mmCIF file of C-alpha atoms in Angstrom:
data_model
loop_
_atom_site.group_PDB
_atom_site.id
_atom_site.type_symbol
_atom_site.label_atom_id
_atom_site.label_comp_id
_atom_site.label_asym_id
_atom_site.label_seq_id
_atom_site.Cartn_x
_atom_site.Cartn_y
_atom_site.Cartn_z
ATOM 1 C CA MET A 1 5.188 11.647 15.757
ATOM 2 C CA LEU A 2 4.661 12.638 12.141
ATOM 3 C CA ARG A 3 2.228 10.206 10.494
ATOM 4 C CA ILE A 4 2.931 9.691 6.779
ATOM 5 C CA GLY A 5 0.631 7.946 4.339
ATOM 6 C CA LEU A 6 2.820 6.323 1.684
ATOM 7 C CA THR A 7 1.245 5.160 -1.558
ATOM 8 C CA GLY A 8 1.980 4.478 -5.210
ATOM 9 C CA GLY A 9 0.919 2.230 -8.038
ATOM 10 C CA ILE A 10 2.095 -1.341 -8.431
ATOM 11 C CA GLY A 11 5.749 -1.369 -9.493
ATOM 12 C CA SER A 12 6.339 2.264 -8.520
ATOM 13 C CA GLY A 13 9.007 1.461 -5.926
ATOM 14 C CA LYS A 14 6.861 2.278 -2.898
ATOM 15 C CA SER A 15 8.160 -0.634 -0.830
ATOM 16 C CA THR A 16 11.745 0.425 -1.491
ATOM 17 C CA VAL A 17 10.979 3.948 -0.282
ATOM 18 C CA ALA A 18 9.308 2.494 2.820
ATOM 19 C CA ALA A 19 12.437 0.468 3.602
ATOM 20 C CA GLN A 20 14.656 3.528 3.118
ATOM 21 C CA LEU A 21 12.495 5.579 5.503
ATOM 22 C CA GLN A 22 12.752 2.761 8.031
ATOM 23 C CA ALA A 23 16.532 2.832 7.695
ATOM 24 C CA LEU A 24 16.474 6.537 8.571
ATOM 25 C CA GLY A 25 14.520 5.878 11.758
ATOM 26 C CA ALA A 26 10.840 5.749 10.804
ATOM 27 C CA GLY A 27 8.412 3.151 12.049
ATOM 28 C CA LEU A 28 6.446 1.228 9.426
ATOM 29 C CA VAL A 29 2.896 -0.104 9.392
ATOM 30 C CA ASP A 30 2.392 -2.182 6.239
ATOM 31 C CA THR A 31 -1.291 -2.612 5.398
ATOM 32 C CA ASP A 32 -0.591 -5.281 2.756
ATOM 33 C CA ALA A 33 1.283 -7.359 5.328
ATOM 34 C CA ILE A 34 -1.612 -6.914 7.754
ATOM 35 C CA ALA A 35 -4.114 -8.029 5.095
ATOM 36 C CA ARG A 36 -2.019 -11.153 4.458
ATOM 37 C CA GLN A 37 -1.869 -11.855 8.200
ATOM 38 C CA LEU A 38 -5.648 -11.540 8.486
ATOM 39 C CA THR A 39 -6.147 -14.113 5.714
ATOM 40 C CA THR A 40 -3.673 -16.774 6.858
ATOM 41 C CA PRO A 41 -4.960 -20.047 8.365
ATOM 42 C CA GLY A 42 -6.896 -18.985 11.448
ATOM 43 C CA GLY A 43 -6.722 -15.338 10.396
ATOM 44 C CA ARG A 44 -9.362 -13.025 11.869
ATOM 45 C CA ALA A 45 -10.864 -12.202 8.463
ATOM 46 C CA MET A 46 -11.320 -15.748 7.217
ATOM 47 C CA PRO A 47 -14.689 -16.578 8.879
ATOM 48 C CA ALA A 48 -16.291 -13.426 7.449
ATOM 49 C CA ILE A 49 -14.753 -14.038 4.002
ATOM 50 C CA VAL A 50 -16.068 -17.601 3.915
ATOM 51 C CA GLU A 51 -19.493 -16.393 5.033
ATOM 52 C CA ALA A 52 -19.562 -13.640 2.391
ATOM 53 C CA PHE A 53 -18.097 -15.522 -0.570
ATOM 54 C CA GLY A 54 -18.456 -19.223 0.171
ATOM 55 C CA PRO A 55 -16.214 -22.001 1.519
ATOM 56 C CA GLU A 56 -14.452 -22.348 -1.834
ATOM 57 C CA MET A 57 -12.590 -19.120 -1.044
ATOM 58 C CA ALA A 58 -10.620 -20.962 1.626
ATOM 59 C CA ALA A 59 -7.607 -22.988 0.518
ATOM 60 C CA PRO A 60 -7.154 -26.496 1.983
ATOM 61 C CA ASP A 61 -4.979 -25.080 4.780
ATOM 62 C CA GLY A 62 -7.686 -22.581 5.769
ATOM 63 C CA SER A 63 -6.010 -19.509 4.294
ATOM 64 C CA LEU A 64 -7.523 -17.302 1.612
ATOM 65 C CA ASP A 65 -7.319 -18.832 -1.853
ATOM 66 C CA ARG A 66 -5.772 -15.704 -3.342
ATOM 67 C CA ALA A 67 -5.846 -16.867 -6.945
ATOM 68 C CA ARG A 68 -9.551 -17.733 -6.725
ATOM 69 C CA MET A 69 -10.397 -14.470 -4.984
ATOM 70 C CA ARG A 70 -8.360 -12.481 -7.514
ATOM 71 C CA GLU A 71 -10.265 -14.192 -10.321
ATOM 72 C CA LEU A 72 -13.628 -13.492 -8.660
ATOM 73 C CA ALA A 73 -12.834 -9.854 -7.845
ATOM 74 C CA PHE A 74 -11.140 -9.008 -11.116
ATOM 75 C CA GLY A 75 -13.301 -6.537 -12.970
ATOM 76 C CA ASN A 76 -16.103 -6.873 -10.414
ATOM 77 C CA PRO A 77 -16.362 -3.728 -8.243
ATOM 78 C CA ASP A 78 -19.138 -5.229 -6.102
ATOM 79 C CA VAL A 79 -16.934 -8.148 -5.056
ATOM 80 C CA ARG A 80 -14.013 -5.828 -4.338
ATOM 81 C CA HIS A 81 -16.185 -3.542 -2.224
ATOM 82 C CA ARG A 82 -17.572 -6.469 -0.229
ATOM 83 C CA LEU A 83 -14.064 -7.814 0.366
ATOM 84 C CA GLN A 84 -12.867 -4.373 1.432
ATOM 85 C CA GLY A 85 -15.849 -4.143 3.755
ATOM 86 C CA VAL A 86 -14.576 -7.251 5.540
ATOM 87 C CA LEU A 87 -10.877 -6.366 5.555
ATOM 88 C CA HIS A 88 -10.678 -2.609 6.026
ATOM 89 C CA PRO A 89 -12.127 -2.365 9.570
ATOM 90 C CA LEU A 90 -9.812 -5.160 10.740
ATOM 91 C CA ILE A 91 -6.830 -3.578 8.996
ATOM 92 C CA GLY A 92 -7.662 -0.251 10.644
ATOM 93 C CA GLU A 93 -7.737 -1.834 14.103
ATOM 94 C CA GLU A 94 -4.407 -3.560 13.573
ATOM 95 C CA CYS A 95 -2.827 -0.388 12.131
ATOM 96 C CA GLU A 96 -3.656 1.550 15.271
ATOM 97 C CA ARG A 97 -2.460 -1.281 17.510
ATOM 98 C CA GLN A 98 0.896 -1.358 15.698
ATOM 99 C CA ALA A 99 1.097 2.452 15.706
ATOM 100 C CA ARG A 100 0.862 2.471 19.506
ATOM 101 C CA GLU A 101 3.797 0.053 19.677
ATOM 102 C CA HIS A 102 6.154 2.418 17.849
ATOM 103 C CA GLY A 103 6.470 4.845 20.744
ATOM 104 C CA ASP A 104 8.239 8.157 20.237
ATOM 105 C CA LEU A 105 9.775 7.764 16.797
ATOM 106 C CA PRO A 106 10.019 10.963 14.721
ATOM 107 C CA MET A 107 7.990 9.472 11.848
ATOM 108 C CA LEU A 108 5.508 6.651 11.412
ATOM 109 C CA VAL A 109 4.891 5.498 7.839
ATOM 110 C CA PHE A 110 1.637 3.812 6.863
ATOM 111 C CA ASP A 111 2.266 1.903 3.621
ATOM 112 C CA VAL A 112 -1.194 1.942 1.996
ATOM 113 C CA PRO A 113 -1.471 0.860 -1.669
ATOM 114 C CA LEU A 114 -5.137 1.950 -1.870
ATOM 115 C CA LEU A 115 -4.760 5.167 0.132
ATOM 116 C CA VAL A 116 -6.344 7.370 -2.532
ATOM 117 C CA GLU A 117 -9.045 4.845 -3.417
ATOM 118 C CA SER A 118 -10.134 4.339 0.199
ATOM 119 C CA GLY A 119 -10.921 7.995 0.853
ATOM 120 C CA ARG A 120 -10.467 7.573 4.623
ATOM 121 C CA TRP A 121 -6.703 7.746 5.054
ATOM 122 C CA ARG A 122 -6.266 11.447 4.363
ATOM 123 C CA ALA A 123 -7.819 12.253 7.748
ATOM 124 C CA LEU A 124 -5.616 9.690 9.531
ATOM 125 C CA VAL A 125 -2.200 10.995 8.475
ATOM 126 C CA ASN A 126 -0.369 14.332 8.557
ATOM 127 C CA ARG A 127 1.180 14.052 5.103
ATOM 128 C CA VAL A 128 0.756 11.923 1.986
ATOM 129 C CA LEU A 129 3.843 10.785 0.084
ATOM 130 C CA VAL A 130 3.335 9.382 -3.420
ATOM 131 C CA VAL A 131 5.926 7.340 -5.296
ATOM 132 C CA ASP A 132 5.237 7.856 -8.980
ATOM 133 C CA ALA A 133 6.375 6.097 -12.155
ATOM 134 C CA SER A 134 5.067 5.864 -15.700
ATOM 135 C CA GLU A 135 2.860 2.936 -16.629
ATOM 136 C CA ASP A 136 5.514 1.468 -18.935
ATOM 137 C CA VAL A 137 8.063 1.509 -16.102
ATOM 138 C CA GLN A 138 5.529 -0.059 -13.728
ATOM 139 C CA VAL A 139 4.768 -2.824 -16.235
ATOM 140 C CA ARG A 140 8.429 -3.578 -16.843
ATOM 141 C CA ARG A 141 9.210 -3.818 -13.126
ATOM 142 C CA VAL A 142 6.247 -6.017 -12.237
ATOM 143 C CA MET A 143 6.850 -8.371 -15.155
ATOM 144 C CA ALA A 144 10.497 -8.707 -14.107
ATOM 145 C CA ARG A 145 9.763 -9.424 -10.461
ATOM 146 C CA SER A 146 6.516 -11.419 -10.687
ATOM 147 C CA GLY A 147 6.566 -12.999 -14.128
ATOM 148 C CA TRP A 148 3.053 -11.751 -14.858
ATOM 149 C CA PRO A 149 2.113 -11.214 -18.513
ATOM 150 C CA GLU A 150 1.908 -7.609 -19.645
ATOM 151 C CA GLU A 151 -1.866 -7.621 -20.088
ATOM 152 C CA THR A 152 -2.350 -8.755 -16.477
ATOM 153 C CA VAL A 153 -0.140 -5.991 -15.128
ATOM 154 C CA ARG A 154 -1.890 -3.340 -17.212
ATOM 155 C CA ALA A 155 -5.281 -4.626 -16.072
ATOM 156 C CA VAL A 156 -4.213 -4.283 -12.420
ATOM 157 C CA ILE A 157 -2.940 -0.751 -13.067
ATOM 158 C CA ALA A 158 -6.246 0.168 -14.734
ATOM 159 C CA GLN A 159 -8.129 -0.766 -11.544
ATOM 160 C CA GLN A 160 -5.957 1.427 -9.334
ATOM 161 C CA ALA A 161 -6.222 5.188 -8.894
ATOM 162 C CA SER A 162 -4.660 7.059 -11.784
ATOM 163 C CA ARG A 163 -1.278 8.734 -11.465
ATOM 164 C CA ALA A 164 -3.018 12.104 -11.654
ATOM 165 C CA GLN A 165 -5.390 11.183 -8.810
ATOM 166 C CA ARG A 166 -2.521 10.076 -6.580
ATOM 167 C CA ARG A 167 -0.439 13.170 -7.339
ATOM 168 C CA ALA A 168 -3.443 15.400 -6.602
ATOM 169 C CA ALA A 169 -3.687 13.851 -3.121
ATOM 170 C CA ALA A 170 0.037 14.181 -2.387
ATOM 171 C CA ASP A 171 1.954 16.533 -0.139
ATOM 172 C CA ALA A 172 5.131 15.306 -1.844
ATOM 173 C CA VAL A 173 5.894 13.151 -4.889
ATOM 174 C CA ILE A 174 9.015 11.100 -5.557
ATOM 175 C CA HIS A 175 9.342 10.594 -9.310
ATOM 176 C CA ASN A 176 10.914 7.152 -9.415
ATOM 177 C CA GLU A 177 11.295 6.664 -13.151
ATOM 178 C CA GLU A 178 14.885 5.678 -13.822
ATOM 179 C CA LEU A 179 16.453 6.463 -10.456
ATOM 180 C CA GLY A 180 19.134 4.136 -9.184
ATOM 181 C CA MET A 181 19.076 3.064 -5.552
ATOM 182 C CA ASP A 182 21.574 5.739 -4.505
ATOM 183 C CA ALA A 183 19.659 8.535 -6.233
ATOM 184 C CA LEU A 184 16.374 7.317 -4.751
ATOM 185 C CA ALA A 185 17.954 7.194 -1.297
ATOM 186 C CA LEU A 186 19.082 10.819 -1.683
ATOM 187 C CA CYS A 187 15.510 11.852 -2.536
ATOM 188 C CA VAL A 188 14.213 10.070 0.550
ATOM 189 C CA GLN A 189 16.903 11.589 2.769
ATOM 190 C CA SER A 190 16.081 15.081 1.496
ATOM 191 C CA LEU A 191 12.413 14.553 2.286
ATOM 192 C CA TRP A 192 13.259 13.210 5.744
ATOM 193 C CA GLN A 193 15.317 16.307 6.524
ATOM 194 C CA ARG A 194 12.498 18.625 5.441
ATOM 195 C CA TRP A 195 9.689 16.819 7.233
ATOM 196 C CA VAL A 196 11.288 15.604 10.436
ATOM 197 C CA ARG A 197 12.795 18.941 11.507
ATOM 198 C CA PRO A 198 10.442 20.235 14.243
ATOM 199 C CA GLY A 199 10.126 23.707 12.751
ATOM 200 C CA LEU A 200 8.538 22.306 9.579
ATOM 201 C CA ARG A 201 6.012 19.860 11.077
#
């Protein structure tokens, strides 16, 4: 099974590429979905988060108060690192558990927004695929889908790895600037054909 680390900045179209790879026959392990699962009511990460950051970080239903945590972590690397210290080991365990469930598929995609920032994923995958888009395109997409103000989107982008850093870590880059869905699907299919053929693994 070819293990692919998929990453890209917010609004790059990474989730769309992940879905297209799934449609071609890949398995998918979504680290964002795992992080959300770990911070739901009764989630495995919640006791450690409450211990590290205080009971006010739990919403009334026992889940993570995401807005409060986002406000606390925004612009504060120490808070982000402590939160990652709680979440990342648990995410890693769940990733490997899900990976074992996918059996003999030709490709397993790990959707990891912070792949470059974490520094650990390169050793865990065979290839890194980056979905790339300009900052203006990212901002426009996120504002359209989430309703966030422009300054918020740009602040989030500024805290992520730069486009140059992600491209430097990539084995392949999909430039998803103004591609329509059909054109993007063709790019993904071309990559699938190159990577899944046994002679090129």
